[in-house]
Coordinates of C-alpha atoms and ligand atoms in Angstrom, one line a residue:
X1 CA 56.8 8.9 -105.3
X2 CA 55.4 9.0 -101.5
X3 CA 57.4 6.1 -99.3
X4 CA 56.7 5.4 -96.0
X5 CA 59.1 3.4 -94.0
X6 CA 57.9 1.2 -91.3
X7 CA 60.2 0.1 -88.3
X8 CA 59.3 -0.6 -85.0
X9 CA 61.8 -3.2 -82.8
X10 CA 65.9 -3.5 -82.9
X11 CA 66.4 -5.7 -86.0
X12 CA 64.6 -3.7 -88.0
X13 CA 66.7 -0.7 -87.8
X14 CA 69.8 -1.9 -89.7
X15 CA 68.4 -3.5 -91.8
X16 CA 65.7 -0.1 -93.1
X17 CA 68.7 2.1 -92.3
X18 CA 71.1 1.5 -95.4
X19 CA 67.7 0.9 -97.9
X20 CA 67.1 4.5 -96.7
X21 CA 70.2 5.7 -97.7
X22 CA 70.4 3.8 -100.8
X23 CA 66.8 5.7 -101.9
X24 CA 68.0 9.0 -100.8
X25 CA 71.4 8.5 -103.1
X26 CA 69.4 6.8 -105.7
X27 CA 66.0 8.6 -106.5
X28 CA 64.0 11.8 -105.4
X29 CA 61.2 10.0 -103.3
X30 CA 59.9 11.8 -100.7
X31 CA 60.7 9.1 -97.7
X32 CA 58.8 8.8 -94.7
X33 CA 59.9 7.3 -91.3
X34 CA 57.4 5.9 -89.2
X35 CA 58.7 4.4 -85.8
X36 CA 55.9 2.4 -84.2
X37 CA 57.5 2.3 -80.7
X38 CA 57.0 -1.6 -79.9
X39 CA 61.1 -0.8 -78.8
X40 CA 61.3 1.9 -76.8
X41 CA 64.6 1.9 -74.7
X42 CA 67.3 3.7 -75.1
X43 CA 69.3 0.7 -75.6
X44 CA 66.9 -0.9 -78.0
X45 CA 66.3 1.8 -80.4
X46 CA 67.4 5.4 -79.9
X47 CA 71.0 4.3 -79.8
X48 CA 70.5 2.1 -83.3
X49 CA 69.4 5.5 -84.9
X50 CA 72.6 7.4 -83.6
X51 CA 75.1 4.7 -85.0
X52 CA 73.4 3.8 -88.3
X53 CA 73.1 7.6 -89.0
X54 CA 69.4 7.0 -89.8
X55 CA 66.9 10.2 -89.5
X56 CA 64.5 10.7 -86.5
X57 CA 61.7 9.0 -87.0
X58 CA 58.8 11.8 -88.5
X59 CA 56.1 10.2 -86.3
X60 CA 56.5 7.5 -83.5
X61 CA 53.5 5.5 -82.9
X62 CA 54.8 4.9 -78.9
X63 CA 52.9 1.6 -79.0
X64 CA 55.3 0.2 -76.3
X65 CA 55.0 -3.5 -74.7
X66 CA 51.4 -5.6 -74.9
X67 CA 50.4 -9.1 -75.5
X68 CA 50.6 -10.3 -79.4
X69 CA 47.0 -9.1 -80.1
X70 CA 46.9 -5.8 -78.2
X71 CA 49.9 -4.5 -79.2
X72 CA 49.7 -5.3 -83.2
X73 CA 46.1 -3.8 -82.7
X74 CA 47.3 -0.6 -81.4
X75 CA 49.8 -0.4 -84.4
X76 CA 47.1 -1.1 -87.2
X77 CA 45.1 1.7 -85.4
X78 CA 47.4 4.2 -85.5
X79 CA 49.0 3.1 -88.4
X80 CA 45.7 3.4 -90.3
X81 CA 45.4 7.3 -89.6
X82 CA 48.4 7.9 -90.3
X83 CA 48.2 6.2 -93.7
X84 CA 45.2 8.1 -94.5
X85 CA 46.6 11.5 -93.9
X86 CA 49.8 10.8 -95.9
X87 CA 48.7 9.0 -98.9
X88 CA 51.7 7.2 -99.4
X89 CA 52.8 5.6 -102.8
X90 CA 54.3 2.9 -101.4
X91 CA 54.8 1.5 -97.9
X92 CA 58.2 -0.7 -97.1
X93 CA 58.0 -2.9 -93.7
X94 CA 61.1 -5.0 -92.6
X95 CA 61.5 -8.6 -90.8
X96 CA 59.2 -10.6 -89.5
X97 CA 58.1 -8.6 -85.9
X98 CA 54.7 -7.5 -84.8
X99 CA 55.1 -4.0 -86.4
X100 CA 55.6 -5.7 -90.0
X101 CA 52.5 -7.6 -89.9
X102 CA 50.1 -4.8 -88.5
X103 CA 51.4 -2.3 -91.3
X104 CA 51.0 -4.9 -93.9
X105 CA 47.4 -5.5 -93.0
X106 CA 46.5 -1.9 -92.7
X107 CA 48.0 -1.1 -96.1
X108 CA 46.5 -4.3 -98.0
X109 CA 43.0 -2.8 -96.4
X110 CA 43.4 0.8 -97.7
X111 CA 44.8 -0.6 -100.9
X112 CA 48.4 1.0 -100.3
X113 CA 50.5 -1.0 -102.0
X114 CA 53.5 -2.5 -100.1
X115 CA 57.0 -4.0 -100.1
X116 CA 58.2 -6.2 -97.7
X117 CA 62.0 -6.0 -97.0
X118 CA 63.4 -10.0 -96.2
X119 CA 60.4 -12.2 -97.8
X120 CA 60.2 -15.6 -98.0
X121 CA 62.0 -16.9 -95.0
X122 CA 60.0 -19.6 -93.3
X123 CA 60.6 -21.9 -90.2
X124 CA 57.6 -23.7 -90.8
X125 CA 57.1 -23.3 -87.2
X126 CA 54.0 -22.4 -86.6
X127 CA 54.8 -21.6 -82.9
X128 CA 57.1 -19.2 -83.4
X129 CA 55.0 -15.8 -83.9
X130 CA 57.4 -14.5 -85.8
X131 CA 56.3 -17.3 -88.3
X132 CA 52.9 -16.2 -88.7
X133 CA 53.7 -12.5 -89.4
X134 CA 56.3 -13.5 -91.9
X135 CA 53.4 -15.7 -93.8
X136 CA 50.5 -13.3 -93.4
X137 CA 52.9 -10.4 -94.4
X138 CA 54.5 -12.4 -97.6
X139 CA 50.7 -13.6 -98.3
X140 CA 49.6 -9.5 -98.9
X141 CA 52.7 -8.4 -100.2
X142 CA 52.6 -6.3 -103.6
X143 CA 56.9 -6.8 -103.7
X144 CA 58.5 -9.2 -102.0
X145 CA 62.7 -8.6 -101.5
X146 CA 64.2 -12.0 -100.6
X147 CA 67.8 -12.2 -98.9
X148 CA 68.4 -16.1 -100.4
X149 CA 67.5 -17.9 -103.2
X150 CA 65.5 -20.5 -100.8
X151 CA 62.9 -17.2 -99.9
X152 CA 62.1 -17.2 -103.6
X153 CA 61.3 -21.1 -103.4
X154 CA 59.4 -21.1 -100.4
X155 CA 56.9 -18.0 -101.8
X156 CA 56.8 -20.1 -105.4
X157 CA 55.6 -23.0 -103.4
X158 CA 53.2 -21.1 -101.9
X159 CA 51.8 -20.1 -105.1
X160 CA 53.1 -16.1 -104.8
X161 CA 53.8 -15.1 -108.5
X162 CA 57.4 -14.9 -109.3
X163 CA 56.8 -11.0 -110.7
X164 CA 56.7 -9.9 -107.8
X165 CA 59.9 -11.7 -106.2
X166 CA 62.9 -10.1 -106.4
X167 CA 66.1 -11.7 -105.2
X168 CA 68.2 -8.7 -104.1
X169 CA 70.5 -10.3 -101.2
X170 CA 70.9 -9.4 -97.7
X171 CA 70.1 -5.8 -96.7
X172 CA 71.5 -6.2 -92.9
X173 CA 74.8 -7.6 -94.2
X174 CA 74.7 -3.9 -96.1
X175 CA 74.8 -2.4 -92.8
X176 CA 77.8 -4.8 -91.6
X177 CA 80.0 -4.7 -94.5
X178 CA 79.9 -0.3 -93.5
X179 CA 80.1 -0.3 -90.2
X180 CA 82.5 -3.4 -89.8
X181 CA 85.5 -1.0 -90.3
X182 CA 84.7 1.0 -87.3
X183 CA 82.9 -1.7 -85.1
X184 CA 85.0 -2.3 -81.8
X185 CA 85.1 -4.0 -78.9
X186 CA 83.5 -1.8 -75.9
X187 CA 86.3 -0.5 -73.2
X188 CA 86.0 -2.9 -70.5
X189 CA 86.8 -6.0 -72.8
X190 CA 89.2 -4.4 -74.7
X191 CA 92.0 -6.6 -73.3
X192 CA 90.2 -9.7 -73.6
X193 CA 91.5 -12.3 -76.0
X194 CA 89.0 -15.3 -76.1
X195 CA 85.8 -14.9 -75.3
X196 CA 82.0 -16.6 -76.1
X197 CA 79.5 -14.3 -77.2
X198 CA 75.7 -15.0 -76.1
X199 CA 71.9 -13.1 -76.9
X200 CA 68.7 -15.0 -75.8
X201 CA 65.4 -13.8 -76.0
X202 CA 63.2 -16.6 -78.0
X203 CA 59.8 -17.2 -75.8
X204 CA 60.4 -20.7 -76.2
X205 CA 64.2 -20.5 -74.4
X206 CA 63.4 -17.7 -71.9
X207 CA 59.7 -17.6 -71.0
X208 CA 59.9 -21.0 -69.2
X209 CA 61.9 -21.2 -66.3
X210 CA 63.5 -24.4 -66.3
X211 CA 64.6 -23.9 -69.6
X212 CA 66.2 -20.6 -69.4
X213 CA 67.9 -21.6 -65.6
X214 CA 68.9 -25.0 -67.7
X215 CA 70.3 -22.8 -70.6
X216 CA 72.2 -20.6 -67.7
X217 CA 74.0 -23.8 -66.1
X218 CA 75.6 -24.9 -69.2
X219 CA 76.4 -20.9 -69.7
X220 CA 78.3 -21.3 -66.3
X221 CA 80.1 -24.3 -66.9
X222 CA 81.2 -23.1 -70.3
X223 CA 82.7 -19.7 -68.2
X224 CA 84.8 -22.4 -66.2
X225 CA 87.0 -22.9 -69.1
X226 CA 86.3 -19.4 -71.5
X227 CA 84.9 -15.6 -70.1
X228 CA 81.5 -15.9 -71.2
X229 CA 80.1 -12.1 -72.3
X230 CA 76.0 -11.7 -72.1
X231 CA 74.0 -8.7 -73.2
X232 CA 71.0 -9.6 -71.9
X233 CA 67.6 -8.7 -73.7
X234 CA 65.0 -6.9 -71.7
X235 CA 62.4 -10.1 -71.8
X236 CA 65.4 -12.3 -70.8
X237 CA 66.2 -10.3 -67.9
X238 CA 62.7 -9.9 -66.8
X239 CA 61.7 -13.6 -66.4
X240 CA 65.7 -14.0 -64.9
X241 CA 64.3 -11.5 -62.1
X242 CA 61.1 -12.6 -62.1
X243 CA 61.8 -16.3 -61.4
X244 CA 65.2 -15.5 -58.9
X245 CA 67.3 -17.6 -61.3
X246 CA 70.3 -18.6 -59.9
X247 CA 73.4 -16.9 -61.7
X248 CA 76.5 -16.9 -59.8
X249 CA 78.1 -13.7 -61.5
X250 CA 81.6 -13.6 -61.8
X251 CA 84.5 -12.0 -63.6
X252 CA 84.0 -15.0 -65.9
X253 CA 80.7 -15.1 -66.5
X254 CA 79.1 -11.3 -67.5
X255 CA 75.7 -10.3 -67.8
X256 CA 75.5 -7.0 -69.0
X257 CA 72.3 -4.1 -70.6
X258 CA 72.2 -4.6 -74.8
X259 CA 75.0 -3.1 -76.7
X260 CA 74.5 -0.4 -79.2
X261 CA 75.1 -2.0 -83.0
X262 CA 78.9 -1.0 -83.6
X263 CA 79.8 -2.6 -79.8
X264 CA 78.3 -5.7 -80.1
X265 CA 79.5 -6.1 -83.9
X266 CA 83.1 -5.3 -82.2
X267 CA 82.6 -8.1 -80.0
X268 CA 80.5 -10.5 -82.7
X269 CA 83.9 -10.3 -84.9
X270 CA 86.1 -11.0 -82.5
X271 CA 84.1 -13.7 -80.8
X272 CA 85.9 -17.5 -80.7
X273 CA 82.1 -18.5 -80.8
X274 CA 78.6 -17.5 -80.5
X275 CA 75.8 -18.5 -78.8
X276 CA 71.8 -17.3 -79.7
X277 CA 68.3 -17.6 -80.6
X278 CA 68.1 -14.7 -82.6
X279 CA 67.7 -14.7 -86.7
X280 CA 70.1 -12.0 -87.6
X281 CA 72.8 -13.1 -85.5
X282 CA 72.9 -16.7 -87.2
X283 CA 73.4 -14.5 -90.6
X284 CA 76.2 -11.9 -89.6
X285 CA 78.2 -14.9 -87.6
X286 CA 77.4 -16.8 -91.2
X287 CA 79.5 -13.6 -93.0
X288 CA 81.7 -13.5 -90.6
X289 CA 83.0 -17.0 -90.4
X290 CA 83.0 -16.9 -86.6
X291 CA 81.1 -20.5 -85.6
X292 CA 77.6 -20.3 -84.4
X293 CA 75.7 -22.3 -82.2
X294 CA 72.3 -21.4 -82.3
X295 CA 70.2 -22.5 -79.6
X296 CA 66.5 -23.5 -81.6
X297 CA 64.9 -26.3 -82.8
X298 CA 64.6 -25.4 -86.5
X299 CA 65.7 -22.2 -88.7
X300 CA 64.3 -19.7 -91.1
X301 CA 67.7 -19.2 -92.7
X302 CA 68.7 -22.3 -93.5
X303 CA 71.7 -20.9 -95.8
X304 CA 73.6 -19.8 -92.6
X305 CA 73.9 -24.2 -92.1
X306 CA 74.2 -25.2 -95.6
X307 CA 76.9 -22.2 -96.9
X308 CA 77.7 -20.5 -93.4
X309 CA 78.8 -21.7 -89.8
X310 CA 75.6 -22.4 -88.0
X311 CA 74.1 -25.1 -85.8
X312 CA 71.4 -26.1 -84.2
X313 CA 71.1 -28.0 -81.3
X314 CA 67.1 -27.5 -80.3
X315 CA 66.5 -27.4 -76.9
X316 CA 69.9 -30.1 -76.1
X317 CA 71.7 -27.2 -73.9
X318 CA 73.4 -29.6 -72.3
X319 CA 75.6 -29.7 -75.6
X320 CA 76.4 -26.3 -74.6
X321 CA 79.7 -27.1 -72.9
X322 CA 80.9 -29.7 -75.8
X323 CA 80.0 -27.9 -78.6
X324 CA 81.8 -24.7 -77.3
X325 CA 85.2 -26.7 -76.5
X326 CA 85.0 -28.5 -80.2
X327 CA 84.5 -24.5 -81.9
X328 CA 87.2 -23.4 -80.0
X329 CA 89.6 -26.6 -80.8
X330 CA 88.5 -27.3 -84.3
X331 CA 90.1 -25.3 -87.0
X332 CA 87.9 -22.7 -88.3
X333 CA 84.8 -23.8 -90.3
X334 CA 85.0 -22.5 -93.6
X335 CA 82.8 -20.7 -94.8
X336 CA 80.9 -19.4 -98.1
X337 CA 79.2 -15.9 -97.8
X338 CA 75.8 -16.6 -99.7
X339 CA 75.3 -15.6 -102.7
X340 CA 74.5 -11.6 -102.7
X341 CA 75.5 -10.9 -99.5
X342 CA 77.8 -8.3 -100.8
X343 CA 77.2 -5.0 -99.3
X344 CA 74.4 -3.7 -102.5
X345 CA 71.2 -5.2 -101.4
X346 CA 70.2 -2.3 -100.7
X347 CA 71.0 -0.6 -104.2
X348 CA 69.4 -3.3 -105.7
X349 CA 66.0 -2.4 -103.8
X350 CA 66.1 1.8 -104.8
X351 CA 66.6 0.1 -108.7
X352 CA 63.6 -1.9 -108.4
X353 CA 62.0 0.8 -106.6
X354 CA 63.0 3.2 -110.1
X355 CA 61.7 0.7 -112.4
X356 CA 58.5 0.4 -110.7
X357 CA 58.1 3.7 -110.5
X358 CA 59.2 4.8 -114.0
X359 CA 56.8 2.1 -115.2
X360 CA 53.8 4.0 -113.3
X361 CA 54.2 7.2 -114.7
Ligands
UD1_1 C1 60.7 -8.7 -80.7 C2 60.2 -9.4 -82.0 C3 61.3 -10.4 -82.4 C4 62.7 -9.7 -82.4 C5 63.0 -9.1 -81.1 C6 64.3 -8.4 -81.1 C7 57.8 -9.8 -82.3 C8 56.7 -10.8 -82.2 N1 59.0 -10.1 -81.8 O1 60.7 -9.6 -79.6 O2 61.0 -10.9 -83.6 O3 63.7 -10.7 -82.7 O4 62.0 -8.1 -80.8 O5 64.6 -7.8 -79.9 O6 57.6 -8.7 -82.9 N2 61.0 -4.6 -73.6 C9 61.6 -3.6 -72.9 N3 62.1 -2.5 -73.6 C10 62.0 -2.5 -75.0 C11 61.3 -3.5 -75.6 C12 60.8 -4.6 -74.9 O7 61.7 -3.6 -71.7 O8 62.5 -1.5 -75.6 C13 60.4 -5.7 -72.8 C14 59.0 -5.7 -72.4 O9 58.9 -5.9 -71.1 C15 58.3 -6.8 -73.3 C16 59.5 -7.7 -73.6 O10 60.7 -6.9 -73.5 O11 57.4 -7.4 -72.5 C17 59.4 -8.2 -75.0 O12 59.3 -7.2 -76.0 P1 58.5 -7.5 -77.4 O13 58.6 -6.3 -78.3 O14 57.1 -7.9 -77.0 O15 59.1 -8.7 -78.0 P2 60.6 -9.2 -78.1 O16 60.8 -10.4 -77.3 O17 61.6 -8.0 -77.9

């Protein structure tokens, strides 16, 4: 069998990296890497293949930075020829970003059969793009993998038949429960003790102004009390630039480029709380047990608030401050890891992947 994996932007790189592995230990597919290039930094994707041991990519679209339309546009382009000349068996896209959607319309087109890799997660926020990739993608899906049993309600509900749902767990946490082991905080906060963790890159908290300088305040006033440690995202840093935010930067208060996967992971564990927008981060602080506070109005992984240690607290960043001092106080929430979160998701994809294959032949 001919598989083509699709990846294109930083999330989706852990979690293709250990389904890769898992297929090449598994089976003798030929696999197929195709890197569409919507991240292009070195901090946003070369580093990511380095660490996760994952191959070069055997073609890179270079799509690079666009609005929605123009960029997923120039991915189902080139995504299409490339399709033709390989005649895959079987195309796998990941997530929810703009590079999962295009492929999944290009292969539902040419009659490629797909699989998409963390189905069935819904916000029901139809402002959020990453919501409308996830429900056109899940829509055209020929194999849908879900990482919790409430993906496999949601698709039900929306009428997707159960034969092709497969509840395998959570591929990212694959790539955690490796690397964890050898995950570390970087050098120059080796020495630091306690310490809050923050990512933001959500449109909705960055790309207007007065939220993100609002967001930023509270940031500061937490730093009074705790070092505060920032990678900042590329969008984030733009519309901080952009907009001359004031930041008064200090040695409690750090804004520094993205970390590679196994530094920020060594600073994730070791965090005495987080604070983000992002989806995965809500899910590895969940396996963790480290308390999150998750700056959005609504979630697609609800599991990380009813098993894990999320919270939402919308756009309230005034709560910022409190929330952070009561995480830090409290005794630690506990804390159930969700039900096949266990390191094998991946392993439970190359079976499916055997059965489905076995029964073609
Ligand atoms: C994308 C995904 C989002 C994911 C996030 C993780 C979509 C719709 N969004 O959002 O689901 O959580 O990646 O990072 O697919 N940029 C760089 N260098 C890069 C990449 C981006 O400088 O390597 C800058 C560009 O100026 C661009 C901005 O960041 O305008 C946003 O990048 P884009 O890929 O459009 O969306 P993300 O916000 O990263």
């Amino acid at each position: 069998m001919k598989l083509i994996h699709v990846v294109g932007a930083r999330p989706n790189f852990m979690k293709a990296a250990p389904v890769w592995s898992a297929i090449s230990r598994m089976t003798n597919f030929n696999q197929i890497l195709v890197h569409t290039g919507q991240h292009y930094d070195r901090l946003m994707s070369d580093i990511f293949f380095k660490e996760l041991r994952m191959p070069i990519p055997d073609y890179n679209l270079n799509i690079g930075s666009d609005s929605h339309a123009r960029q997923t546009a120039a991915i189902m382009v080139k995504f299409e020829e490339l399709v033709n000349e390989i005649e895959p068996d079987l195309v796998l896209v990941y997530g929810d970003i703009n590079s999962t959607v295009a492929a999944a319309i290009v292969c539902s087109k040419l009659l490629i059969p797909f699989a998409h890799v963390e189905a069935g997660l819904r916000s029901f926020d139809r402002r959020m793009p990453e919501e409308i990739n996830r429900l056109i993608t899940d829509r055209l899906a020929d194999m849908l993998f879900t990482p919790s049993k409430d993906g496999d309600d949601n698709l039900i509900k929306e009428g997707t038949p159960k034969s092709k749902i497969h509840f395998i767990g959570n591929v990212m946490i694959d790539t955690l429960v490796r690397l964890l082991p050898k995950a570390d905080k970087p050098n120059e906060f080796r020495n630091l003790k306690q310490y809050i963790l923050v990512t933001l890159h959500r449109p909705s908290n960055v790309d207007d102004p007065k939220s993100l300088q609002s967001i930023i305040t509270n940031l500061q006033n937490v730093s009074k009390s705790i070092p505060v440690i920032f990678p900042v995202h590329p969008r984030t840093k733009k519309m901080i630039a952009d907009n001359s935010l004031v930041i008064t930067e200090n040695i409690n208060f750090r804004l520094i480029d993205p970390l590679g996967y196994l530094d920020f992971l060594g600073l994730m564990k070791n965090a005495m709380t987080v604070i983000t927008d992002s989806g995965g981060i809500q899910e590895e602080t969940t396996y963790l047990g480290i308390p999150c506070i998750t700056v959005r109005e609504n979630t697609e992984r609800p599991i990380t608030i009813s098993l894990g240690t999320n919270q939402l607290i919308g756009k309230d960043y005034y709560k910022i401050p409190d929330l952070v001092k009561s995480a830090i106080n409290s005794p630690k929430r506990s804390n159930t890891i969700p039900p096949l979160w266990d390191g094998k998701a991946s392993e439970r994809i190359a079976t499916v992947l055997l059965q489905h294959n076995n029964k073609n032949n």
